XYZ file of C-alpha atoms in Angstrom:
679
model
C 7.392 -48.009 -38.248
C 4.094 -45.992 -39.257
C 2.129 -48.218 -36.284
C 5.067 -47.187 -33.885
C 4.651 -43.313 -34.481
C 0.813 -43.836 -34.280
C 1.087 -45.540 -30.860
C 3.424 -42.621 -29.535
C 1.292 -39.885 -31.075
C -1.601 -41.470 -29.332
C 0.150 -41.879 -26.033
C 1.200 -38.132 -26.258
C -2.248 -37.051 -27.220
C -3.690 -38.986 -24.205
C -1.013 -37.581 -21.772
C -1.960 -34.151 -22.756
C -5.651 -34.622 -22.454
C -5.249 -36.108 -19.014
C -2.999 -33.204 -18.255
C -5.737 -30.752 -19.276
C -8.357 -32.537 -17.458
C -6.239 -32.422 -14.224
C -6.087 -28.803 -14.387
C -8.922 -26.665 -13.024
C -9.969 -22.770 -12.904
C -8.261 -20.610 -10.314
C -10.144 -20.648 -7.094
C -10.210 -18.601 -3.983
C -7.774 -21.319 -2.324
C -5.254 -21.110 -5.025
C -5.206 -17.244 -4.875
C -4.626 -17.286 -1.308
C -2.170 -20.238 -1.338
C 0.229 -18.420 -3.634
C 3.302 -16.964 -2.067
C 3.887 -13.179 -2.491
C 7.433 -11.927 -3.187
C 7.878 -8.310 -1.468
C 11.342 -6.498 -1.674
C 14.739 -8.048 -2.721
C 18.386 -7.197 -2.834
C 21.639 -8.381 -4.548
C 24.806 -9.183 -2.450
C 27.779 -7.076 -3.184
C 29.480 -9.879 -4.998
C 26.523 -10.256 -7.299
C 26.121 -14.056 -6.295
C 23.234 -14.059 -3.988
C 19.693 -12.690 -4.019
C 17.691 -12.203 -0.724
C 13.823 -11.625 -1.076
C 11.137 -11.514 1.672
C 7.916 -13.724 0.852
C 4.731 -13.775 2.800
C 2.296 -16.696 2.907
C -1.051 -16.295 4.149
C -3.435 -18.715 6.058
C -7.045 -18.996 6.240
C -6.697 -20.756 9.673
C -4.832 -17.789 11.085
C -6.487 -15.073 8.865
C -3.120 -13.299 8.362
C 0.197 -13.713 6.671
C 3.627 -14.422 7.998
C 6.587 -12.876 6.041
C 9.997 -14.673 5.942
C 13.682 -13.839 3.811
C 14.627 -16.390 1.439
C 18.112 -16.638 -0.396
C 18.623 -17.868 -3.908
C 21.697 -17.854 -5.934
C 21.843 -15.285 -8.786
C 21.657 -17.837 -11.532
C 18.329 -19.472 -9.949
C 19.799 -22.258 -7.881
C 19.808 -23.210 -4.366
C 16.669 -21.594 -2.935
C 16.850 -21.732 0.785
C 15.568 -19.993 4.006
C 17.327 -17.345 5.694
C 15.972 -17.686 9.012
C 12.847 -19.722 8.670
C 11.393 -18.656 11.891
C 7.782 -17.845 13.421
C 8.922 -14.270 13.686
C 8.073 -11.771 10.702
C 11.344 -10.868 8.950
C 11.256 -8.616 6.137
C 12.973 -6.077 3.950
C 16.367 -7.849 3.348
C 19.300 -5.250 2.594
C 22.839 -6.484 2.327
C 25.378 -4.345 4.134
C 28.628 -3.453 2.057
C 30.488 -6.113 3.525
C 27.900 -8.753 2.188
C 26.332 -9.519 5.611
C 22.380 -9.169 5.287
C 20.448 -6.509 7.543
C 16.885 -6.945 7.875
C 13.553 -6.113 10.008
C 12.136 -7.792 12.781
C 9.897 -6.620 15.791
C 10.333 -3.113 14.974
C 13.946 -3.037 14.635
C 17.120 -3.475 12.623
C 19.101 -6.498 12.705
C 22.199 -7.979 10.875
C 23.523 -11.368 10.368
C 25.895 -13.366 8.254
C 24.370 -14.779 4.990
C 23.965 -18.125 6.450
C 21.650 -16.671 9.638
C 24.651 -16.810 11.973
C 26.152 -14.391 14.186
C 23.030 -12.285 14.637
C 23.264 -8.568 15.903
C 20.758 -6.161 16.741
C 21.751 -2.896 15.113
C 19.004 -0.473 16.740
C 17.460 -0.646 19.965
C 15.354 2.439 19.757
C 12.358 2.758 21.959
C 10.134 4.411 18.779
C 11.469 1.401 16.348
C 13.446 1.777 13.285
C 12.754 0.696 9.694
C 14.018 1.563 6.140
C 17.570 1.015 6.373
C 20.068 2.645 3.621
C 23.749 1.812 4.031
C 26.645 4.023 3.290
C 29.215 2.540 0.939
C 31.582 1.947 3.535
C 29.368 0.335 5.905
C 30.075 2.809 8.795
C 26.514 4.201 8.856
C 23.030 4.107 7.743
C 20.003 6.196 7.386
C 16.850 4.858 8.824
C 13.209 6.320 9.906
C 11.361 6.192 13.247
C 7.971 7.892 14.325
C 8.542 10.168 17.392
C 7.135 13.130 19.090
C 8.323 16.290 17.209
C 9.040 18.121 20.560
C 11.055 15.261 21.881
C 14.947 15.515 21.673
C 15.271 12.110 23.591
C 13.737 8.549 23.557
C 12.957 9.022 27.069
C 11.031 11.914 26.377
C 9.229 9.956 23.588
C 8.528 7.074 26.009
C 7.153 9.390 28.728
C 4.813 11.034 26.334
C 3.506 7.867 25.039
C 2.828 6.666 28.589
C 1.091 9.877 29.408
C -1.074 9.366 26.459
C -1.953 5.965 27.415
C -2.858 6.804 31.118
C -4.979 9.987 30.352
C -8.403 8.016 31.024
C -10.180 8.998 27.586
C -9.906 8.228 23.947
C -11.361 11.636 22.808
C -8.937 13.749 20.362
C -8.623 17.258 19.691
C -7.418 18.415 16.261
C -6.158 21.588 15.256
C -5.130 20.680 11.583
C -6.094 18.655 8.339
C -4.787 15.419 7.262
C -5.583 14.144 10.768
C -6.064 10.470 9.356
C -4.552 9.222 6.125
C -5.795 6.062 4.035
C -6.760 4.026 7.085
C -4.667 5.542 10.083
C -5.422 8.132 12.395
C -2.216 10.008 12.174
C -1.810 11.124 15.855
C 0.888 13.574 16.989
C 3.623 11.665 16.022
C 5.879 12.211 12.635
C 8.202 10.048 10.723
C 11.666 11.602 11.100
C 15.056 10.487 9.391
C 17.800 9.234 11.460
C 21.507 8.264 10.970
C 23.237 5.548 12.791
C 26.846 5.971 13.396
C 28.025 2.321 13.818
C 31.774 3.420 14.918
C 30.436 5.598 17.580
C 27.242 3.559 18.310
C 25.196 6.823 18.395
C 22.081 7.987 16.292
C 20.830 11.217 15.500
C 17.634 12.688 14.225
C 18.513 14.563 11.249
C 15.004 16.132 11.161
C 14.912 16.993 14.890
C 11.712 19.361 15.704
C 10.265 19.305 12.379
C 6.636 18.589 12.285
C 6.562 16.712 9.213
C 6.959 13.038 7.814
C 10.218 11.500 6.015
C 9.143 9.805 3.949
C 6.309 12.053 3.214
C 2.835 10.760 4.200
C 1.353 11.448 0.864
C 3.104 10.138 -2.449
C 6.155 9.165 -0.622
C 7.931 5.841 -0.449
C 10.892 4.079 0.898
C 12.889 5.362 -1.959
C 12.945 8.875 -0.601
C 16.125 9.395 1.218
C 19.643 8.381 0.240
C 23.158 8.789 1.340
C 26.156 10.237 -1.241
C 28.810 7.741 -2.484
C 31.183 9.439 -0.185
C 29.100 9.146 2.793
C 29.154 12.897 3.625
C 25.699 14.031 2.608
C 22.199 12.776 2.510
C 19.336 13.561 0.353
C 15.478 13.223 1.276
C 12.135 14.274 0.404
C 9.929 16.574 2.682
C 7.078 18.754 2.287
C 7.907 21.847 4.259
C 4.820 23.695 3.481
C 2.926 22.938 6.927
C -0.308 21.949 5.081
C -0.148 18.510 3.252
C -3.776 18.301 2.838
C -4.129 20.818 0.422
C -0.962 20.335 -1.864
C 1.674 17.977 -3.168
C 4.732 20.252 -2.865
C 6.958 17.480 -1.799
C 10.584 18.904 -2.180
C 14.210 17.171 -2.293
C 16.488 18.563 0.291
C 20.132 17.834 1.344
C 22.298 18.066 4.472
C 25.778 17.131 5.510
C 26.308 14.362 7.686
C 30.119 15.236 8.039
C 28.867 18.330 10.073
C 26.464 16.413 11.900
C 28.980 13.769 12.995
C 31.262 16.472 14.201
C 28.562 17.946 16.442
C 27.676 20.825 14.183
C 24.073 21.471 13.791
C 22.893 20.310 10.228
C 22.075 22.645 7.736
C 19.113 21.777 5.513
C 18.940 22.967 1.875
C 16.292 22.596 -0.638
C 17.384 21.741 -4.244
C 13.989 21.211 -6.027
C 11.995 24.111 -7.533
C 8.932 22.482 -8.575
C 5.617 23.125 -6.859
C 4.497 19.828 -7.611
C 5.733 16.345 -6.208
C 9.477 15.967 -6.215
C 10.859 12.673 -5.089
C 13.174 9.764 -5.057
C 16.618 11.320 -4.737
C 19.228 9.046 -6.191
C 23.171 10.100 -6.242
C 25.235 9.002 -9.185
C 28.048 6.417 -8.539
C 30.551 9.100 -9.424
C 28.617 11.553 -7.052
C 28.417 14.302 -9.485
C 24.577 14.225 -9.629
C 21.497 13.705 -7.892
C 18.911 12.106 -9.945
C 15.270 12.597 -8.931
C 11.847 12.423 -10.309
C 9.613 15.738 -10.651
C 6.064 16.787 -11.267
C 5.503 20.087 -12.597
C 1.997 20.947 -11.743
C 0.902 21.496 -7.936
C -1.763 19.616 -6.644
C -1.958 17.009 -9.259
C -0.997 13.399 -8.120
C -0.672 12.083 -11.592
C 1.285 14.304 -13.397
C 4.074 13.314 -15.620
C 7.132 12.180 -13.668
C 9.993 13.782 -15.211
C 13.538 12.830 -14.653
C 15.755 15.766 -13.364
C 19.531 15.860 -12.837
C 20.912 18.008 -10.188
C 24.496 19.038 -10.555
C 26.082 19.137 -7.140
C 29.007 21.227 -8.121
C 27.052 24.157 -10.084
C 23.696 23.585 -8.222
C 22.023 23.586 -11.774
C 18.898 21.546 -12.660
C 18.653 19.606 -15.776
C 15.364 17.742 -17.021
C 16.457 15.018 -19.273
C 13.344 13.244 -20.054
C 11.304 16.599 -20.823
C 11.076 15.549 -24.663
C 9.831 11.848 -23.615
C 6.063 11.233 -23.343
C 6.763 8.630 -20.376
C 6.294 8.871 -16.710
C 9.543 7.621 -14.886
C 9.289 4.915 -12.277
C 12.292 3.621 -10.202
C 15.726 5.285 -10.971
C 18.489 3.322 -11.430
C 22.121 4.640 -12.219
C 24.486 2.697 -14.581
C 27.641 1.895 -12.806
C 29.485 4.532 -15.039
C 27.013 7.256 -14.232
C 26.436 7.901 -17.927
C 22.779 6.668 -18.082
C 19.745 5.725 -16.028
C 17.701 2.822 -16.159
C 14.025 3.068 -15.065
C 10.364 1.439 -15.778
C 7.419 3.192 -16.745
C 3.778 2.644 -17.688
C 3.662 1.476 -21.314
C 0.003 0.810 -22.675
C -0.837 -2.412 -20.866
C 2.720 -3.077 -19.918
C 5.316 -1.676 -17.302
C 8.714 -1.811 -19.591
C 12.196 -0.879 -18.734
C 14.000 1.558 -20.316
C 17.544 3.432 -20.507
C 18.171 6.906 -21.216
C 21.638 8.508 -21.942
C 22.171 11.653 -19.834
C 24.254 13.577 -22.016
C 22.345 12.840 -25.415
C 18.998 12.408 -23.512
C 18.228 9.346 -26.069
C 15.823 6.746 -24.995
C 16.435 3.025 -25.381
C 13.536 0.208 -24.618
C 15.637 -2.750 -22.901
C 12.532 -4.798 -22.190
C 8.669 -4.148 -23.220
C 6.348 -7.148 -22.128
C 4.308 -7.720 -18.930
C 4.526 -5.626 -15.659
C 8.028 -5.027 -14.353
C 9.052 -3.061 -11.331
C 11.766 -3.017 -8.688
C 14.717 -2.945 -11.173
C 18.091 -3.285 -9.444
C 21.562 -3.267 -11.063
C 24.041 -6.219 -10.273
C 27.406 -5.087 -8.985
C 29.304 -6.063 -12.349
C 26.767 -3.409 -14.026
C 26.106 -5.645 -16.931
C 22.818 -7.410 -15.596
C 19.355 -6.056 -14.240
C 17.474 -7.935 -11.860
C 13.568 -7.027 -11.532
C 10.218 -8.263 -10.472
C 7.877 -9.041 -13.087
C 4.173 -10.169 -13.008
C 1.610 -11.219 -15.693
C -2.148 -11.569 -15.868
C -1.214 -15.518 -15.157
C 1.894 -15.274 -13.028
C 2.208 -13.623 -9.713
C 5.518 -11.660 -8.990
C 8.693 -13.786 -9.671
C 12.249 -12.330 -9.785
C 13.887 -12.146 -13.213
C 17.111 -10.969 -14.801
C 18.095 -9.642 -18.141
C 21.491 -8.128 -19.388
C 21.665 -4.587 -19.897
C 21.693 -4.761 -23.447
C 18.420 -6.606 -23.369
C 19.599 -10.153 -23.904
C 19.502 -13.323 -21.920
C 16.269 -12.749 -20.312
C 15.785 -15.185 -17.550
C 13.442 -16.222 -14.591
C 15.109 -16.606 -11.426
C 12.477 -17.517 -9.123
C 9.512 -20.327 -9.280
C 7.966 -19.721 -5.808
C 4.435 -20.663 -6.994
C 5.433 -23.327 -9.600
C 3.379 -26.040 -7.695
C 0.228 -24.131 -7.161
C 0.405 -22.837 -10.845
C 1.135 -26.130 -12.565
C -2.638 -27.348 -11.698
C -4.454 -24.265 -12.826
C -5.979 -23.602 -16.456
C -5.820 -19.787 -17.137
C -7.932 -17.733 -19.413
C -6.130 -16.432 -22.703
C -5.267 -12.801 -22.510
C -5.702 -10.486 -25.415
C -6.151 -6.892 -26.161
C -8.383 -5.013 -28.705
C -8.927 -1.114 -29.564
C -11.972 0.599 -30.014
C -12.652 4.122 -30.991
C -13.696 6.498 -27.958
C -14.779 10.024 -27.598
C -13.461 12.317 -30.173
C -11.984 9.569 -32.097
C -9.492 8.621 -29.432
C -8.217 5.166 -29.409
C -8.749 2.997 -26.214
C -7.356 -0.216 -25.652
C -8.820 -2.740 -23.744
C -7.765 -6.188 -22.075
C -9.842 -9.237 -22.786
C -9.624 -12.481 -20.889
C -11.331 -15.515 -22.040
C -12.546 -18.060 -19.532
C -10.555 -21.128 -18.934
C -11.361 -24.145 -20.943
C -12.621 -21.605 -23.577
C -14.796 -22.946 -26.495
C -15.090 -20.721 -29.366
C -18.619 -22.215 -30.286
C -19.914 -21.201 -26.891
C -21.349 -17.982 -25.832
C -20.327 -16.439 -22.334
C -21.372 -14.068 -19.907
C -19.363 -10.925 -19.650
C -17.952 -8.917 -16.725
C -16.938 -5.420 -17.618
C -14.196 -4.035 -15.026
C -13.307 -0.275 -14.498
C -10.395 0.641 -13.007
C -9.708 2.997 -10.075
C -7.424 5.963 -9.824
C -8.740 7.335 -12.017
C -5.405 7.923 -13.083
C -4.403 4.468 -13.406
C -4.544 1.460 -15.772
C -5.452 -2.293 -16.291
C -2.240 -4.009 -17.046
C -0.662 -7.504 -17.683
C -0.405 -8.145 -14.121
C -1.417 -10.486 -11.387
C -3.706 -8.399 -9.018
C -4.249 -10.213 -5.646
C -7.678 -8.192 -5.106
C -9.052 -7.422 -8.472
C -7.698 -10.388 -10.267
C -9.141 -10.795 -13.757
C -8.339 -14.570 -13.850
C -10.509 -14.916 -10.752
C -13.428 -13.094 -12.611
C -12.896 -15.241 -15.716
C -12.585 -18.266 -13.553
C -16.405 -19.097 -13.132
C -16.969 -19.041 -17.061
C -16.865 -15.338 -17.787
C -15.402 -13.330 -20.551
C -13.655 -10.402 -18.845
C -13.375 -6.887 -20.727
C -11.265 -4.559 -18.768
C -10.778 -1.108 -20.939
C -8.190 1.507 -20.229
C -10.253 4.732 -21.187
C -9.310 8.603 -20.608
C -7.561 9.107 -17.566
C -5.384 5.829 -17.873
C -1.770 6.082 -17.680
C 0.627 4.445 -20.189
C -0.993 6.212 -23.053
C 0.870 9.667 -22.779
C 0.091 12.533 -20.326
C -2.681 14.125 -22.639
C -4.685 10.958 -22.292
C -4.201 10.888 -18.780
C -5.141 14.670 -17.983
C -8.533 14.149 -19.983
C -10.297 12.909 -17.248
C -9.560 15.576 -14.702
C -12.905 17.994 -14.387
C -14.651 15.605 -16.777
C -15.213 12.495 -14.608
C -18.527 11.320 -16.367
C -17.798 12.669 -19.740
C -15.180 11.423 -22.352
C -14.347 8.459 -20.220
C -18.006 7.380 -19.946
C -18.072 7.505 -23.690
C -14.712 5.557 -23.993
C -15.999 2.956 -21.827
C -19.378 2.395 -23.180
C -17.951 2.251 -26.788
C -15.450 -0.313 -25.598
C -18.406 -2.255 -24.207
C -20.531 -1.894 -27.548
C -17.446 -3.032 -29.492
C -16.917 -6.110 -27.321
C -20.596 -7.183 -27.635
C -20.778 -6.350 -31.546
C -17.533 -8.102 -32.587
C -16.968 -11.034 -30.285
C -19.396 -13.895 -30.952
C -18.429 -15.574 -27.914
C -19.975 -12.782 -25.805
C -23.386 -13.309 -24.647
C -25.098 -9.766 -24.931
C -27.958 -10.875 -22.502
C -25.648 -11.403 -19.681
C -23.349 -8.652 -19.304
C -22.323 -7.301 -15.718
C -19.895 -4.385 -14.439
C -17.830 -3.961 -11.617
C -15.376 -1.261 -10.225
C -13.483 0.193 -7.083
C -12.559 3.559 -6.078
C -13.063 5.683 -9.092
C -14.176 2.352 -10.781
C -16.993 2.456 -8.202
C -17.941 6.071 -8.783
C -18.189 4.871 -12.376
C -20.593 1.985 -11.286
C -22.647 4.547 -9.504
C -22.694 6.787 -12.735
C -23.732 3.703 -14.915
C -26.587 3.158 -12.810
C -27.768 6.618 -13.615
C -26.953 6.675 -17.283
C -27.472 3.144 -18.879
C -29.512 0.108 -18.581
C -26.839 -1.960 -20.561
C -25.946 -4.460 -17.485
C -27.968 -7.132 -16.025
C -26.311 -6.244 -12.373
C -23.552 -3.855 -10.740
C -20.922 -4.008 -8.114
C -19.730 -0.843 -6.650
C -16.585 -1.243 -4.166
C -15.454 1.639 -2.209
C -17.018 4.095 -4.647
C -17.320 7.694 -4.703
C -20.873 8.417 -5.047
C -21.693 12.063 -3.765
C -18.890 14.286 -4.823
C -19.566 17.221 -2.402
C -19.765 15.232 0.830
C -16.613 13.235 -0.542
C -14.757 16.538 -0.414
C -15.874 17.418 2.947
C -14.875 13.564 4.559
C -11.798 12.453 2.532
C -8.148 13.417 3.688
C -6.141 14.599 0.650
C -7.970 17.605 -0.302
C -5.681 18.230 -3.098
C -7.054 15.418 -5.053
C -10.849 16.563 -5.461
C -9.782 20.172 -5.535
C -7.552 19.356 -8.665
C -10.032 17.193 -10.246
C -13.061 19.389 -9.948
C -11.372 22.731 -10.217
C -11.411 24.055 -6.654
C -13.552 23.680 -3.573
C -17.372 23.050 -3.717
C -18.117 26.613 -3.037
C -15.785 27.563 -5.746
C -16.867 25.329 -8.358
C -20.349 23.842 -7.215
C -21.637 23.528 -10.635
C -18.919 21.146 -11.625
C -19.364 18.903 -8.402
C -23.016 18.641 -9.044
C -22.636 18.071 -12.821
C -20.424 14.858 -12.351
C -22.044 13.570 -9.096
C -23.949 10.362 -9.445
C -26.166 11.250 -6.744
C -27.645 13.992 -8.893
C -29.213 11.201 -11.108
C -30.466 8.930 -8.556
C -34.264 8.961 -10.110
C -32.880 6.876 -12.979
C -31.207 4.020 -11.014
C -32.823 0.863 -11.887
C -30.017 -1.945 -12.187
C -29.506 -4.337 -9.343
C -26.295 -3.121 -7.438
C -24.316 -4.687 -4.625
C -22.410 -2.159 -2.744
C -19.415 -2.992 -0.934
C -17.386 -0.819 1.379
C -14.785 -1.013 4.671
C -15.152 0.964 7.714
C -11.630 2.057 7.995
C -11.372 3.557 4.327
C -10.575 7.128 4.747
C -9.866 7.570 1.261
C -13.428 7.211 0.223
C -15.258 7.197 3.489
C -18.033 4.711 4.394
C -20.690 7.242 4.054
C -20.456 7.137 0.313
C -21.545 3.488 0.581
C -24.170 4.589 2.872
C -25.565 7.242 0.866
C -25.622 5.011 -2.221
C -27.142 1.864 -0.631
C -29.759 4.077 1.166
C -30.803 5.652 -2.020
C -31.239 2.221 -3.781
C -33.046 0.974 -1.049
C -35.492 3.921 -1.027
C -36.039 3.706 -4.721
C -36.873 -0.162 -4.247
C -33.806 -1.073 -6.593
C -32.674 -4.653 -5.995
C -29.539 -4.236 -3.888
C -27.489 -5.401 -1.298
C -24.542 -4.164 0.973
C -21.498 -5.936 2.130
C -20.028 -3.991 4.943
C -16.523 -5.094 6.592
C -15.986 -3.269 9.888
C -12.524 -4.444 9.871
C -11.158 -3.405 6.305
C -9.735 -0.268 4.631
C -9.921 0.737 1.007
C -8.929 -2.884 0.387
C -9.952 -6.439 1.260
C -6.696 -7.384 2.878
C -7.816 -10.616 5.215
C -8.044 -14.031 3.799
C -11.598 -14.757 5.241
C -12.784 -11.576 4.259
C -11.605 -12.038 0.758
C -13.079 -15.332 0.611
C -16.566 -13.887 1.564
C -15.907 -11.090 -1.095
C -15.208 -13.303 -3.922
C -18.308 -15.541 -3.120
C -20.642 -12.676 -2.677
C -19.594 -11.358 -5.935
C -20.050 -14.668 -7.709
C -23.395 -15.224 -6.129
C -24.372 -11.731 -7.345
C -23.521 -12.357 -10.871
C -24.922 -15.619 -11.026
C -28.328 -14.463 -9.516
C -28.801 -11.941 -12.352
C -28.066 -14.250 -15.244
C -31.182 -14.389 -17.587
C -30.452 -18.116 -18.380
C -28.734 -19.943 -15.922
C-alpha cells in the first residue's frame, strides 16, 4: 500500500512539474491574443447576457468587435452575429430583442440574430441607445451642425466643407481640440426616436454644446423616467468648457415634445463642479446623480445626490462617507443604491440605504466595474479584472453570497502563462502618511536570487495602481522578463480618502516625491530579492512628469522611461486643451502664479540631468502635446545625457495599435537591459 501511495505521489509531482515547465511568462503576443470584453447587458427575463468582445490582429494592425451571448449561469456561449462587421454596444429592448450598433446606425434583431431591422437611418449617425420602459421610444446621440434643423442641412454643410478646396481652420473659441480629436464645428446632441410615429427629435436643437459632455462625460449621462414622460441629461451650459468643469443635470418633458410643444429645459443640480450620471429610481420618485462640489477640479469626491422629483429638494446621502461614487444602480425597491468605488488597490462594490444613509460592503477584492442588477433584483452582474486576469463577467447575490465567474473568454491563453505573485506593502511617506505599494514578483520566482526592479509611477495624477489587468501599462508584462515591479500609490492617489487625493494639487514635486522615494528605499532595504544595483523607473502622463522630475532630483536609478510626460509646466498650459486642469493644479494661470509653475517644473532643474532616459510620445496627444517630449529630449541631447526618443506619428496619449505596442514593449525591454550593471 505504501508503495502504491508513493507511486501516486511521484506521478502527481511529475505531472505538476511538467505543467509548470509547460508554462511561460506573459509575452507581447499573449497580451494581444487576449480577448477584451467591453459593454454587456442582461435580458429582461434575466436568462441571457449579451456582451461585446474585441479581438486584435498584428496582421491587420487593428481590432474587430463582435457580440456574444451567454446564459446567465455561465453556460452556452455563442456568437450573436459572428460577422466581419464591427457590432457593439448590445442593449436589450424591453420585449427581449437585442439592439446594437453597426456602421454608425442602431439596429435590432431577435436574440438568435434573425429578423434584423435598422432602427435609425439618420445621415449624421446614431449611437448610445437608452430604451424607455415600454419600448415605444429611445434616446440616442448624434453629432450635428448646431445651426441645422434638418438632416438635409447637415448633409449640405458637410458637402460644402468637403469641397471648399483647403484644409485651414479658423478658431474663435477654446477647446478646439480634445484628447486626440480636432473638434470642428459639430456638437453631439441628444435625440428622441418615437417608434410609433417613426420620427426622431433633436432634444437640444440649436444648443452649441455636447451631450454627453466632451469633458468628464460618459454614455451614462442621459436617462428616461420609468413612465417615459421625461428625460434627464448632463450638459455644460456655460459656453466655455475649456476653463470650467461645471457640468449640470437637466430635465425636459418628452410628453410635451411628442405633442408638438417646444421642450422646456430645467436645471436641477446646483454645484458649480461636475454633476453627472442621472439615474431615475424604479418608482420614479427620485433622480440620483453624482456631484463634485469644487469647480475646476476633475478629481473631487463624487458624492451621491438624490433629487426629489415632487418637491425639487436635493439630498446628499453620501456626504459622510469618504468614498467617491462610481456607477449608480438602484435596487428594485428604490430603497437603496449599489455603486462601485476605489478602495485602496481595489475597486469594490457597496450598497447604501437612502433613508438611513448606512453603507454596506458587498464585495471587496480586485477591480470591479459596470455593475448591473438582474431583473429579479436579487443578483448583481459586473466586470472584474485582476493583475493576472483581463476583464471577465461575474455575478454575486445582493447579500454578498454566491460569487461566481460567468465568462472565461481568455481561459486558453491564460492557462499557458506563469504570472508573478502580487502583494502589497506599506511605507511611511511625507509627514508620516502611510503609503501603499503593489509589488509583483517575477514569474518562476526564486527567493534565493536577486532581481532587478522596475519602479512604476502612475498618471492622473489623481489615479492609482490597482489590482487590474492594464493592456498598456501592464505590471505583469514589466515583471515578465525577470523584474520585480514596485508600483506605489503616493499622495494624489485615489482610494485612500479625499484628503490624500487632494494633497498633490499645487505640490506636484513635494510630498508625492517623498512618498515615492521612501517607497523605493523601503523596497530596496527590506526585500532581499531586490538588486539595489539594478533599478529602473518608468511612468506616463503625470508619471512621465515625475520621471523628468526624478531626473533632476536623484541618481537612484540606472535608467528612466518618460512616456507622454509633462516637462515644462508653462508651455504645457499654453498648448493643452482642458485649461481648468493646470489652473486648478497650479493655482491659476502662469501670469497669476508663475512662481508655482516654475517651482514644480522639471525643466527648471535640467542642469542636474544625468540618468539615461528614453522619451516616448505620440503626435496626436493633445492632452500632453508632443512639444513636451521635444523639449525634454532636446535638453537631454544638449546635455549629452544618454537618451533616445521613440516617436509615434500615428498614436495619441496612448499606444493603441498592435504593431506599435509591440515596438513599444521591445524598446522598453531593450532600454532596461542595456543599463543593467551585470548582464
